Amino acid sequence: MMRSLYSGVAGLKTHQTKMDVIGNNIANVNTIGFKSSSVLFRDVLYQTTASATGATPTTGGTNAAQIGLGTKVSSVQATITENGAAQSTNNPYDLMLNGESFFVVSRGGVNTFTKVGNFQVDGAGCLVTSNGYQVMGWQVDPENPGQIKKDTVSALYPESAENKVSSPEQTTDSYMTGNIDFTDPDLTSTDGKAVSVSIYDALGYSYTVKFKLTQDQNQADGSLYNLEITSIRDANNVEMLGNDDPTTADVVEGGYQAVFQNKSTDGTTIQLKFNPDTGAFEYAGGADESTALLNISPMAGSDKGEVFKSSINGEPVEGITIDFSNLTMYESDGNATAKMVRGATDSSGTGRSMGTLNDVSIDTSGKIYGVYSNGETKLLGQIAVATFTNPMALEALGDGMYMATQNSGEFDGIGQSVDEDGGTMTQGVLEMSNVDLSAEFTEMITTQRGFQANSRIITTSDSMLEELVNLKR
């Protein structure tokens, strides 16, 4: 009789535990990154009142007679690997992980793990969680600024003082494009066809270099043209070029000289030669050259600096390489369309002014890019993630944090890129709770009925005991 009482008590305890878990799930239905849990029961020790016997030639075998002693909780399992719905926030530091990986965060040198990606930056520019844990990842390789150095994870500082500013860079390349129609009257005038290009010096100051394009009258077929440097003016329209006489005031006012340089020519004018039969470009300056170096340097007697010569990525920059190979000489209704474009044809070498951080972009692999006001996009680091052999064995610490256990597998301190196992990272989105309310309410009903049934075991057993006591009457 007493066994049924204790079985009922065990049933009440286990159903109460299940109800506690269900209540916690429902309470966190709107908690970002929350992972719902479920309770599994198992039966407990059986009391054997009769052992099983084997068959003999004269008697048959009998089964064991065992009476169970109730139930207990087998496990409480969290659905850690099941993603919740996505909620758009448009916050650049809100991130959602798609897959089984975890963000690595740290406080006091201890790494913990989370699915909750509502990050922000602190006063030092460090990427942190809402409760102050530092978000860990990999730094940019100092020897190759465009690459990530996958080393031991460390705190990321996307908005540090260093990353707030984009340093200026000198223009190193330009190219001339368009068409030259030798019937354009500007090409035979004194002023010629005006061509200009804007450039940056090593300090980020902008200048406008002006040229004039004229037809060489010594070439009867109109296939030879002279491109002459006429002026270089700063952003305030102040002329930067001096003259050849260092004793004049022009040297003090301008202070710079500019020349074209290649293997065949050296001067303020370079000749551009076209094939008169096909209209194709042939050379610049002669000797089958297609480029020339625009060299801008201080004049003798000038106190101007070498701001048009610098070093980019450790390589010296002596001037601006101009590529003329994209020019053509065809008929175009008497209108020459030749123009100069800053930068190479692949958009490299354009140069830039100093810039400030305008925005932060994080791609699907977790790489963080700074977007600056001068048009530069710079790699600032990469958010690393951790994966575990048995993520269900992680120990929940609260606040959406988990800790590795002996049964989950260890974190190696380096981590991996989120896309290594097919996962992605989405910017401006948060993962919501994965609680399914319909399933939770269904579980609540079955748990309530199970609790009622177990309580009925106790009341019925009590009535039977009461009848037993009353036999004496």
GROMACS .gro file of C-alpha atoms in nm:
model
  473
    1MET     CA    1   0.000   0.000   0.000
    2MET     CA    2   0.281   0.242   0.087
    3ARG     CA    3   0.453   0.187  -0.249
    4SER     CA    4   0.165   0.352  -0.437
    5LEU     CA    5   0.184   0.655  -0.207
    6TYR     CA    6   0.552   0.704  -0.279
    7SER     CA    7   0.499   0.645  -0.652
    8GLY     CA    8   0.237   0.920  -0.647
    9VAL     CA    9   0.471   1.155  -0.459
   10ALA     CA   10   0.749   1.084  -0.712
   11GLY     CA   11   0.505   1.157  -0.995
   12LEU     CA   12   0.405   1.488  -0.835
   13LYS     CA   13   0.768   1.594  -0.797
   14THR     CA   14   0.862   1.514  -1.155
   15HIS     CA   15   0.552   1.684  -1.299
   16GLN     CA   16   0.621   1.988  -1.085
   17THR     CA   17   0.976   2.000  -1.226
   18LYS     CA   18   0.835   1.977  -1.578
   19MET     CA   19   0.592   2.258  -1.501
   20ASP     CA   20   0.883   2.470  -1.373
   21VAL     CA   21   1.061   2.423  -1.705
   22ILE     CA   22   0.747   2.500  -1.906
   23GLY     CA   23   0.689   2.813  -1.699
   24ASN     CA   24   1.045   2.929  -1.765
   25ASN     CA   25   1.002   2.868  -2.138
   26ILE     CA   26   0.683   3.072  -2.155
   27ALA     CA   27   0.830   3.350  -1.941
   28ASN     CA   28   1.116   3.384  -2.193
   29VAL     CA   29   0.901   3.373  -2.507
   30ASN     CA   30   1.027   3.724  -2.601
   31THR     CA   31   1.384   3.692  -2.467
   32ILE     CA   32   1.635   3.734  -2.750
   33GLY     CA   33   1.845   3.426  -2.816
   34PHE     CA   34   1.661   3.217  -2.554
   35LYS     CA   35   1.664   2.841  -2.606
   36SER     CA   36   1.367   2.644  -2.478
   37SER     CA   37   1.413   2.333  -2.264
   38SER     CA   38   1.222   2.009  -2.233
   39VAL     CA   39   1.198   1.751  -1.953
   40LEU     CA   40   1.225   1.377  -2.003
   41PHE     CA   41   1.110   1.126  -1.738
   42ARG     CA   42   1.232   0.775  -1.663
   43ASP     CA   43   1.114   0.505  -1.432
   44VAL     CA   44   1.311   0.425  -1.116
   45LEU     CA   45   1.407   0.117  -0.915
   46TYR     CA   46   1.181  -0.188  -0.939
   47GLN     CA   47   1.108  -0.418  -0.645
   48THR     CA   48   1.118  -0.781  -0.757
   49THR     CA   49   0.865  -0.992  -0.571
   50ALA     CA   50   0.922  -1.304  -0.780
   51SER     CA   51   1.219  -1.387  -0.998
   52ALA     CA   52   1.191  -1.531  -1.345
   53THR     CA   53   1.225  -1.908  -1.380
   54GLY     CA   54   1.339  -2.116  -1.672
   55ALA     CA   55   1.143  -2.387  -1.848
   56THR     CA   56   1.194  -2.753  -1.754
   57PRO     CA   57   1.072  -3.071  -1.921
   58THR     CA   58   0.776  -3.079  -1.686
   59THR     CA   59   0.705  -2.712  -1.612
   60GLY     CA   60   0.700  -2.394  -1.809
   61GLY     CA   61   0.907  -2.087  -1.732
   62THR     CA   62   0.764  -1.788  -1.544
   63ASN     CA   63   0.830  -1.417  -1.579
   64ALA     CA   64   0.962  -1.203  -1.301
   65ALA     CA   65   0.711  -1.011  -1.091
   66GLN     CA   66   0.834  -0.653  -1.042
   67ILE     CA   67   0.665  -0.353  -0.892
   68GLY     CA   68   0.784  -0.008  -0.999
   69LEU     CA   69   0.851   0.264  -0.745
   70GLY     CA   70   0.755   0.570  -0.948
   71THR     CA   71   0.931   0.811  -1.183
   72LYS     CA   72   1.202   1.072  -1.177
   73VAL     CA   73   1.354   1.331  -1.412
   74SER     CA   74   1.583   1.172  -1.670
   75SER     CA   75   1.714   1.494  -1.823
   76VAL     CA   76   1.638   1.857  -1.892
   77GLN     CA   77   1.747   1.928  -2.250
   78ALA     CA   78   1.781   2.270  -2.409
   79THR     CA   79   1.725   2.308  -2.784
   80ILE     CA   80   2.050   2.502  -2.822
   81THR     CA   81   2.105   2.420  -3.187
   82GLU     CA   82   1.755   2.520  -3.301
   83ASN     CA   83   1.744   2.877  -3.429
   84GLY     CA   84   1.470   3.118  -3.335
   85ALA     CA   85   1.297   3.366  -3.566
   86ALA     CA   86   1.484   3.672  -3.695
   87GLN     CA   87   1.396   4.026  -3.591
   88SER     CA   88   1.530   4.319  -3.793
   89THR     CA   89   1.674   4.605  -3.586
   90ASN     CA   90   1.895   4.793  -3.837
   91ASN     CA   91   2.155   4.831  -3.562
   92PRO     CA   92   2.495   4.764  -3.729
   93TYR     CA   93   2.621   4.577  -3.422
   94ASP     CA   94   2.318   4.347  -3.389
   95LEU     CA   95   2.415   4.006  -3.527
   96MET     CA   96   2.241   3.674  -3.573
   97LEU     CA   97   2.419   3.341  -3.609
   98ASN     CA   98   2.268   3.089  -3.848
   99GLY     CA   99   2.404   2.748  -3.760
  100GLU     CA  100   2.534   2.566  -3.454
  101SER     CA  101   2.820   2.802  -3.368
  102PHE     CA  102   2.844   3.046  -3.076
  103PHE     CA  103   2.989   3.392  -3.027
  104VAL     CA  104   3.296   3.390  -2.803
  105VAL     CA  105   3.282   3.656  -2.530
  106SER     CA  106   3.512   3.719  -2.239
  107ARG     CA  107   3.523   3.887  -1.900
  108GLY     CA  108   3.824   3.877  -1.674
  109GLY     CA  109   4.009   3.653  -1.916
  110VAL     CA  110   3.746   3.376  -1.900
  111ASN     CA  111   3.581   3.280  -2.229
  112THR     CA  112   3.210   3.206  -2.234
  113PHE     CA  113   2.974   3.152  -2.525
  114THR     CA  114   2.645   3.297  -2.638
  115LYS     CA  115   2.391   3.303  -2.918
  116VAL     CA  116   2.274   3.652  -2.823
  117GLY     CA  117   2.423   3.906  -3.064
  118ASN     CA  118   2.298   4.244  -2.936
  119PHE     CA  119   2.642   4.407  -2.927
  120GLN     CA  120   2.757   4.765  -2.880
  121VAL     CA  121   3.083   4.957  -2.839
  122ASP     CA  122   3.213   5.092  -2.509
  123GLY     CA  123   3.406   5.410  -2.438
  124ALA     CA  124   3.730   5.255  -2.562
  125GLY     CA  125   3.574   5.149  -2.892
  126CYS     CA  126   3.566   4.782  -2.789
  127LEU     CA  127   3.284   4.559  -2.913
  128VAL     CA  128   3.096   4.431  -2.606
  129THR     CA  129   2.773   4.258  -2.510
  130SER     CA  130   2.494   4.444  -2.332
  131ASN     CA  131   2.630   4.320  -1.997
  132GLY     CA  132   2.991   4.419  -2.064
  133TYR     CA  133   3.151   4.100  -2.198
  134GLN     CA  134   3.414   4.166  -2.464
  135VAL     CA  135   3.339   4.011  -2.804
  136MET     CA  136   3.637   3.806  -2.919
  137GLY     CA  137   3.780   3.762  -3.266
  138TRP     CA  138   4.087   3.796  -3.485
  139GLN     CA  139   4.289   4.107  -3.564
  140VAL     CA  140   4.408   4.243  -3.898
  141ASP     CA  141   4.750   4.116  -4.005
  142PRO     CA  142   4.986   4.414  -3.947
  143GLU     CA  143   5.207   4.303  -4.237
  144ASN     CA  144   4.910   4.268  -4.473
  145PRO     CA  145   4.630   4.511  -4.381
  146GLY     CA  146   4.384   4.344  -4.616
  147GLN     CA  147   4.409   4.003  -4.444
  148ILE     CA  148   4.304   3.856  -4.110
  149LYS     CA  149   4.560   3.690  -3.884
  150LYS     CA  150   4.384   3.386  -3.737
  151ASP     CA  151   4.557   3.362  -3.402
  152THR     CA  152   4.435   3.326  -3.045
  153VAL     CA  153   4.113   3.524  -3.012
  154SER     CA  154   4.133   3.868  -2.854
  155ALA     CA  155   3.901   4.163  -2.794
  156LEU     CA  156   3.791   4.357  -3.102
  157TYR     CA  157   3.811   4.739  -3.113
  158PRO     CA  158   3.628   4.847  -3.433
  159GLU     CA  159   3.584   5.204  -3.308
  160SER     CA  160   3.919   5.260  -3.141
  161ALA     CA  161   4.084   5.600  -3.183
  162GLU     CA  162   4.306   5.451  -3.454
  163ASN     CA  163   4.011   5.317  -3.652
  164LYS     CA  164   3.808   5.637  -3.623
  165VAL     CA  165   4.028   5.802  -3.886
  166SER     CA  166   4.133   5.694  -4.234
  167SER     CA  167   4.476   5.830  -4.322
  168PRO     CA  168   4.517   6.017  -4.652
  169GLU     CA  169   4.690   5.863  -4.948
  170GLN     CA  170   4.864   6.013  -5.246
  171THR     CA  171   4.729   5.965  -5.598
  172THR     CA  172   4.958   5.726  -5.782
  173ASP     CA  173   4.773   5.654  -6.108
  174SER     CA  174   4.560   5.816  -6.372
  175TYR     CA  175   4.453   5.731  -6.723
  176MET     CA  176   4.333   5.916  -7.029
  177THR     CA  177   4.031   5.786  -7.212
  178GLY     CA  178   3.790   5.893  -7.483
  179ASN     CA  179   3.829   5.979  -7.849
  180ILE     CA  180   4.028   6.244  -8.038
  181ASP     CA  181   3.861   6.373  -8.355
  182PHE     CA  182   4.124   6.570  -8.546
  183THR     CA  183   3.848   6.789  -8.702
  184ASP     CA  184   3.768   6.937  -8.359
  185PRO     CA  185   3.861   7.306  -8.396
  186ASP     CA  186   3.981   7.323  -8.033
  187LEU     CA  187   4.273   7.095  -8.121
  188THR     CA  188   4.420   7.351  -8.362
  189SER     CA  189   4.347   7.661  -8.153
  190THR     CA  190   4.603   7.840  -7.935
  191ASP     CA  191   4.435   7.730  -7.611
  192GLY     CA  192   4.388   7.373  -7.733
  193LYS     CA  193   4.143   7.119  -7.589
  194ALA     CA  194   4.127   7.162  -7.209
  195VAL     CA  195   4.176   6.844  -7.003
  196SER     CA  196   4.200   6.827  -6.624
  197VAL     CA  197   4.224   6.576  -6.340
  198SER     CA  198   4.201   6.609  -5.963
  199ILE     CA  199   4.473   6.451  -5.750
  200TYR     CA  200   4.569   6.418  -5.383
  201ASP     CA  201   4.909   6.471  -5.229
  202ALA     CA  202   5.057   6.265  -4.945
  203LEU     CA  203   4.883   6.482  -4.684
  204GLY     CA  204   4.541   6.444  -4.841
  205TYR     CA  205   4.516   6.791  -4.996
  206SER     CA  206   4.343   6.806  -5.332
  207TYR     CA  207   4.471   6.975  -5.648
  208THR     CA  208   4.351   7.019  -6.004
  209VAL     CA  209   4.606   6.954  -6.277
  210LYS     CA  210   4.519   7.116  -6.609
  211PHE     CA  211   4.650   7.021  -6.951
  212LYS     CA  212   4.591   7.136  -7.305
  213LEU     CA  213   4.572   6.896  -7.596
  214THR     CA  214   4.673   7.031  -7.936
  215GLN     CA  215   4.732   6.883  -8.278
  216ASP     CA  216   5.096   6.883  -8.390
  217GLN     CA  217   5.096   7.085  -8.709
  218ASN     CA  218   5.415   6.917  -8.829
  219GLN     CA  219   5.228   6.592  -8.882
  220ALA     CA  220   5.030   6.624  -9.203
  221ASP     CA  221   4.798   6.328  -9.138
  222GLY     CA  222   4.680   6.467  -8.801
  223SER     CA  223   4.797   6.160  -8.606
  224LEU     CA  224   5.030   6.339  -8.362
  225TYR     CA  225   4.912   6.541  -8.061
  226ASN     CA  226   5.084   6.738  -7.786
  227LEU     CA  227   4.964   6.717  -7.426
  228GLU     CA  228   5.107   7.006  -7.224
  229ILE     CA  229   5.089   7.071  -6.848
  230THR     CA  230   4.945   7.420  -6.804
  231SER     CA  231   4.874   7.458  -6.431
  232ILE     CA  232   4.832   7.292  -6.095
  233ARG     CA  233   4.595   7.468  -5.855
  234ASP     CA  234   4.506   7.381  -5.498
  235ALA     CA  235   4.155   7.370  -5.349
  236ASN     CA  236   4.163   7.751  -5.310
  237ASN     CA  237   4.248   7.792  -5.680
  238VAL     CA  238   4.602   7.907  -5.595
  239GLU     CA  239   4.857   7.825  -5.865
  240MET     CA  240   5.123   7.583  -5.742
  241LEU     CA  241   5.362   7.592  -6.039
  242GLY     CA  242   5.655   7.832  -6.048
  243ASN     CA  243   5.882   7.909  -6.343
  244ASP     CA  244   6.234   7.815  -6.440
  245ASP     CA  245   6.395   8.123  -6.282
  246PRO     CA  246   6.446   8.073  -5.906
  247THR     CA  247   6.505   8.447  -5.856
  248THR     CA  248   6.149   8.546  -5.944
  249ALA     CA  249   5.853   8.574  -5.713
  250ASP     CA  250   5.674   8.293  -5.898
  251VAL     CA  251   5.900   8.042  -5.726
  252VAL     CA  252   5.791   8.166  -5.386
  253GLU     CA  253   5.423   8.169  -5.478
  254GLY     CA  254   5.413   7.841  -5.665
  255GLY     CA  255   5.721   7.655  -5.566
  256TYR     CA  256   5.664   7.337  -5.770
  257GLN     CA  257   5.757   7.215  -6.114
  258ALA     CA  258   5.583   6.939  -6.311
  259VAL     CA  259   5.720   6.729  -6.596
  260PHE     CA  260   5.630   6.419  -6.794
  261GLN     CA  261   5.890   6.144  -6.774
  262ASN     CA  262   5.927   5.817  -6.960
  263LYS     CA  263   6.207   5.641  -7.149
  264SER     CA  264   6.179   5.870  -7.449
  265THR     CA  265   6.088   6.214  -7.322
  266ASP     CA  266   6.127   6.448  -7.027
  267GLY     CA  267   5.946   6.782  -7.022
  268THR     CA  268   5.623   6.969  -6.970
  269THR     CA  269   5.483   6.834  -7.298
  270ILE     CA  270   5.443   6.476  -7.419
  271GLN     CA  271   5.349   6.367  -7.769
  272LEU     CA  272   5.069   6.115  -7.831
  273LYS     CA  273   5.091   5.921  -8.157
  274PHE     CA  274   4.803   5.738  -8.330
  275ASN     CA  275   4.790   5.512  -8.633
  276PRO     CA  276   4.641   5.729  -8.911
  277ASP     CA  277   4.494   5.427  -9.087
  278THR     CA  278   4.325   5.249  -8.794
  279GLY     CA  279   4.285   5.530  -8.537
  280ALA     CA  280   4.445   5.310  -8.269
  281PHE     CA  281   4.682   5.455  -8.009
  282GLU     CA  282   5.049   5.379  -8.081
  283TYR     CA  283   5.274   5.540  -7.821
  284ALA     CA  284   5.332   5.827  -7.580
  285GLY     CA  285   5.665   6.006  -7.621
  286GLY     CA  286   5.801   5.740  -7.852
  287ALA     CA  287   5.970   5.400  -7.820
  288ASP     CA  288   5.638   5.216  -7.794
  289GLU     CA  289   5.565   5.365  -7.453
  290SER     CA  290   5.200   5.387  -7.346
  291THR     CA  291   5.251   5.557  -7.009
  292ALA     CA  292   5.432   5.854  -6.865
  293LEU     CA  293   5.515   5.963  -6.512
  294LEU     CA  294   5.380   6.300  -6.402
  295ASN     CA  295   5.651   6.412  -6.162
  296ILE     CA  296   5.571   6.707  -5.933
  297SER     CA  297   5.861   6.829  -5.718
  298PRO     CA  298   5.981   7.147  -5.543
  299MET     CA  299   6.176   7.389  -5.756
  300ALA     CA  300   6.526   7.504  -5.676
  301GLY     CA  301   6.510   7.788  -5.427
  302SER     CA  302   6.169   7.679  -5.299
  303ASP     CA  303   6.091   7.583  -4.941
  304LYS     CA  304   5.800   7.362  -5.046
  305GLY     CA  305   5.790   7.004  -4.920
  306GLU     CA  306   5.794   6.675  -5.110
  307VAL     CA  307   5.421   6.623  -5.054
  308PHE     CA  308   5.383   6.460  -5.398
  309LYS     CA  309   5.627   6.185  -5.302
  310SER     CA  310   5.544   5.941  -5.026
  311SER     CA  311   5.538   5.574  -4.933
  312ILE     CA  312   5.232   5.349  -4.967
  313ASN     CA  313   5.246   5.005  -4.803
  314GLY     CA  314   5.620   5.041  -4.775
  315GLU     CA  315   5.668   5.117  -5.146
  316PRO     CA  316   5.803   5.460  -5.253
  317VAL     CA  317   5.575   5.674  -5.469
  318GLU     CA  318   5.765   5.906  -5.703
  319GLY     CA  319   5.481   6.053  -5.907
  320ILE     CA  320   5.158   5.981  -6.093
  321THR     CA  321   5.164   5.720  -6.369
  322ILE     CA  322   4.937   5.824  -6.656
  323ASP     CA  323   4.819   5.556  -6.899
  324PHE     CA  324   4.726   5.677  -7.249
  325SER     CA  325   4.652   5.337  -7.407
  326ASN     CA  326   4.274   5.380  -7.380
  327LEU     CA  327   4.266   5.671  -7.623
  328THR     CA  328   4.137   5.637  -7.980
  329MET     CA  329   4.136   5.864  -8.287
  330TYR     CA  330   3.809   5.822  -8.477
  331GLU     CA  331   3.558   6.052  -8.641
  332SER     CA  332   3.301   6.178  -8.388
  333ASP     CA  333   3.121   6.474  -8.549
  334GLY     CA  334   3.413   6.706  -8.489
  335ASN     CA  335   3.402   6.671  -8.111
  336ALA     CA  336   3.703   6.535  -7.921
  337THR     CA  337   3.595   6.360  -7.598
  338ALA     CA  338   3.935   6.289  -7.446
  339LYS     CA  339   3.942   6.322  -7.067
  340MET     CA  340   4.165   6.235  -6.774
  341VAL     CA  341   4.044   6.002  -6.496
  342ARG     CA  342   4.202   5.976  -6.149
  343GLY     CA  343   4.319   5.626  -6.061
  344ALA     CA  344   4.408   5.324  -6.270
  345THR     CA  345   4.153   5.141  -6.485
  346ASP     CA  346   4.096   4.897  -6.196
  347SER     CA  347   4.019   5.195  -5.964
  348SER     CA  348   4.342   5.154  -5.768
  349GLY     CA  349   4.581   5.441  -5.698
  350THR     CA  350   4.310   5.708  -5.682
  351GLY     CA  351   4.441   5.859  -5.361
  352ARG     CA  352   4.218   6.009  -5.095
  353SER     CA  353   4.185   6.281  -4.835
  354MET     CA  354   4.171   6.213  -4.463
  355GLY     CA  355   3.842   6.046  -4.368
  356THR     CA  356   3.634   5.982  -4.057
  357LEU     CA  357   3.444   5.664  -3.974
  358ASN     CA  358   3.089   5.691  -4.107
  359ASP     CA  359   2.959   5.338  -4.078
  360VAL     CA  360   3.053   4.981  -3.989
  361SER     CA  361   2.970   4.686  -4.212
  362ILE     CA  362   2.990   4.320  -4.104
  363ASP     CA  363   2.973   4.056  -4.376
  364THR     CA  364   2.831   3.704  -4.353
  365SER     CA  365   3.169   3.563  -4.244
  366GLY     CA  366   3.198   3.808  -3.953
  367LYS     CA  367   3.458   4.040  -4.107
  368ILE     CA  368   3.421   4.397  -3.982
  369TYR     CA  369   3.477   4.680  -4.230
  370GLY     CA  370   3.495   5.050  -4.157
  371VAL     CA  371   3.333   5.279  -4.414
  372TYR     CA  372   3.493   5.625  -4.416
  373SER     CA  373   3.390   5.967  -4.540
  374ASN     CA  374   3.674   5.969  -4.796
  375GLY     CA  375   3.537   5.658  -4.967
  376GLU     CA  376   3.781   5.409  -4.815
  377THR     CA  377   3.659   5.076  -4.684
  378LYS     CA  378   3.906   4.927  -4.436
  379LEU     CA  379   3.915   4.582  -4.275
  380LEU     CA  380   3.903   4.621  -3.895
  381GLY     CA  381   3.892   4.260  -3.773
  382GLN     CA  382   3.680   3.945  -3.779
  383ILE     CA  383   3.441   3.802  -3.522
  384ALA     CA  384   3.536   3.442  -3.444
  385VAL     CA  385   3.292   3.171  -3.337
  386ALA     CA  386   3.318   2.848  -3.139
  387THR     CA  387   3.165   2.509  -3.218
  388PHE     CA  388   3.129   2.210  -2.988
  389THR     CA  389   3.103   1.838  -3.047
  390ASN     CA  390   2.807   1.819  -2.808
  391PRO     CA  391   2.653   2.166  -2.772
  392MET     CA  392   2.360   2.019  -2.576
  393ALA     CA  393   2.605   1.961  -2.290
  394LEU     CA  394   2.693   2.330  -2.247
  395GLU     CA  395   2.607   2.466  -1.906
  396ALA     CA  396   2.373   2.768  -1.901
  397LEU     CA  397   2.495   3.057  -1.685
  398GLY     CA  398   2.206   3.298  -1.740
  399ASP     CA  399   2.204   3.617  -1.946
  400GLY     CA  400   2.217   3.396  -2.255
  401MET     CA  401   2.567   3.274  -2.161
  402TYR     CA  402   2.699   2.919  -2.170
  403MET     CA  403   3.010   2.754  -2.032
  404ALA     CA  404   3.195   2.456  -2.176
  405THR     CA  405   3.178   2.132  -1.978
  406GLN     CA  406   3.366   1.803  -1.990
  407ASN     CA  407   3.087   1.654  -2.200
  408SER     CA  408   3.052   1.941  -2.448
  409GLY     CA  409   3.410   1.951  -2.571
  410GLU     CA  410   3.671   2.219  -2.513
  411PHE     CA  411   3.725   2.554  -2.685
  412ASP     CA  412   4.072   2.565  -2.842
  413GLY     CA  413   4.124   2.939  -2.786
  414ILE     CA  414   4.140   3.011  -3.159
  415GLY     CA  415   3.791   2.938  -3.286
  416GLN     CA  416   3.688   2.940  -3.649
  417SER     CA  417   3.514   3.148  -3.911
  418VAL     CA  418   3.136   3.108  -3.904
  419ASP     CA  419   3.126   3.000  -4.269
  420GLU     CA  420   3.363   2.706  -4.217
  421ASP     CA  421   3.072   2.478  -4.121
  422GLY     CA  422   2.821   2.639  -4.357
  423GLY     CA  423   2.688   2.896  -4.111
  424THR     CA  424   2.641   3.268  -4.169
  425MET     CA  425   2.631   3.589  -3.970
  426THR     CA  426   2.358   3.843  -4.047
  427GLN     CA  427   2.402   4.212  -3.962
  428GLY     CA  428   2.119   4.426  -3.829
  429VAL     CA  429   1.919   4.122  -3.715
  430LEU     CA  430   1.867   3.955  -3.377
  431GLU     CA  431   1.768   3.596  -3.308
  432MET     CA  432   1.447   3.576  -3.108
  433SER     CA  433   1.344   3.303  -2.864
  434ASN     CA  434   1.283   2.960  -3.016
  435VAL     CA  435   0.993   2.889  -2.775
  436ASP     CA  436   0.691   2.741  -2.953
  437LEU     CA  437   0.390   2.862  -2.752
  438SER     CA  438   0.151   2.609  -2.904
  439ALA     CA  439   0.380   2.324  -2.802
  440GLU     CA  440   0.433   2.471  -2.456
  441PHE     CA  441   0.061   2.506  -2.387
  442THR     CA  442   0.003   2.150  -2.505
  443GLU     CA  443   0.279   2.030  -2.273
  444MET     CA  444   0.123   2.237  -1.994
  445ILE     CA  445  -0.210   2.057  -2.037
  446THR     CA  446  -0.054   1.710  -2.033
  447THR     CA  447   0.162   1.806  -1.736
  448GLN     CA  448  -0.141   1.936  -1.546
  449ARG     CA  449  -0.335   1.618  -1.614
  450GLY     CA  450  -0.036   1.407  -1.515
  451PHE     CA  451  -0.007   1.601  -1.189
  452GLN     CA  452  -0.381   1.551  -1.122
  453ALA     CA  453  -0.357   1.180  -1.192
  454ASN     CA  454  -0.062   1.140  -0.955
  455SER     CA  455  -0.243   1.334  -0.685
  456ARG     CA  456  -0.536   1.095  -0.735
  457ILE     CA  457  -0.298   0.805  -0.662
  458ILE     CA  458  -0.224   0.958  -0.323
  459THR     CA  459  -0.589   1.028  -0.233
  460THR     CA  460  -0.699   0.681  -0.346
  461SER     CA  461  -0.419   0.514  -0.152
  462ASP     CA  462  -0.513   0.722   0.150
  463SER     CA  463  -0.875   0.605   0.121
  464MET     CA  464  -0.763   0.245   0.103
  465LEU     CA  465  -0.549   0.292   0.414
  466GLU     CA  466  -0.847   0.449   0.585
  467GLU     CA  467  -1.060   0.144   0.501
  468LEU     CA  468  -0.785  -0.079   0.637
  469VAL     CA  469  -0.778   0.113   0.965
  470ASN     CA  470  -1.158   0.099   0.988
  471LEU     CA  471  -1.162  -0.285   0.968
  472LYS     CA  472  -1.117  -0.298   1.346
  473ARG     CA  473  -1.441  -0.115   1.401
   0.00000   0.00000   0.00000
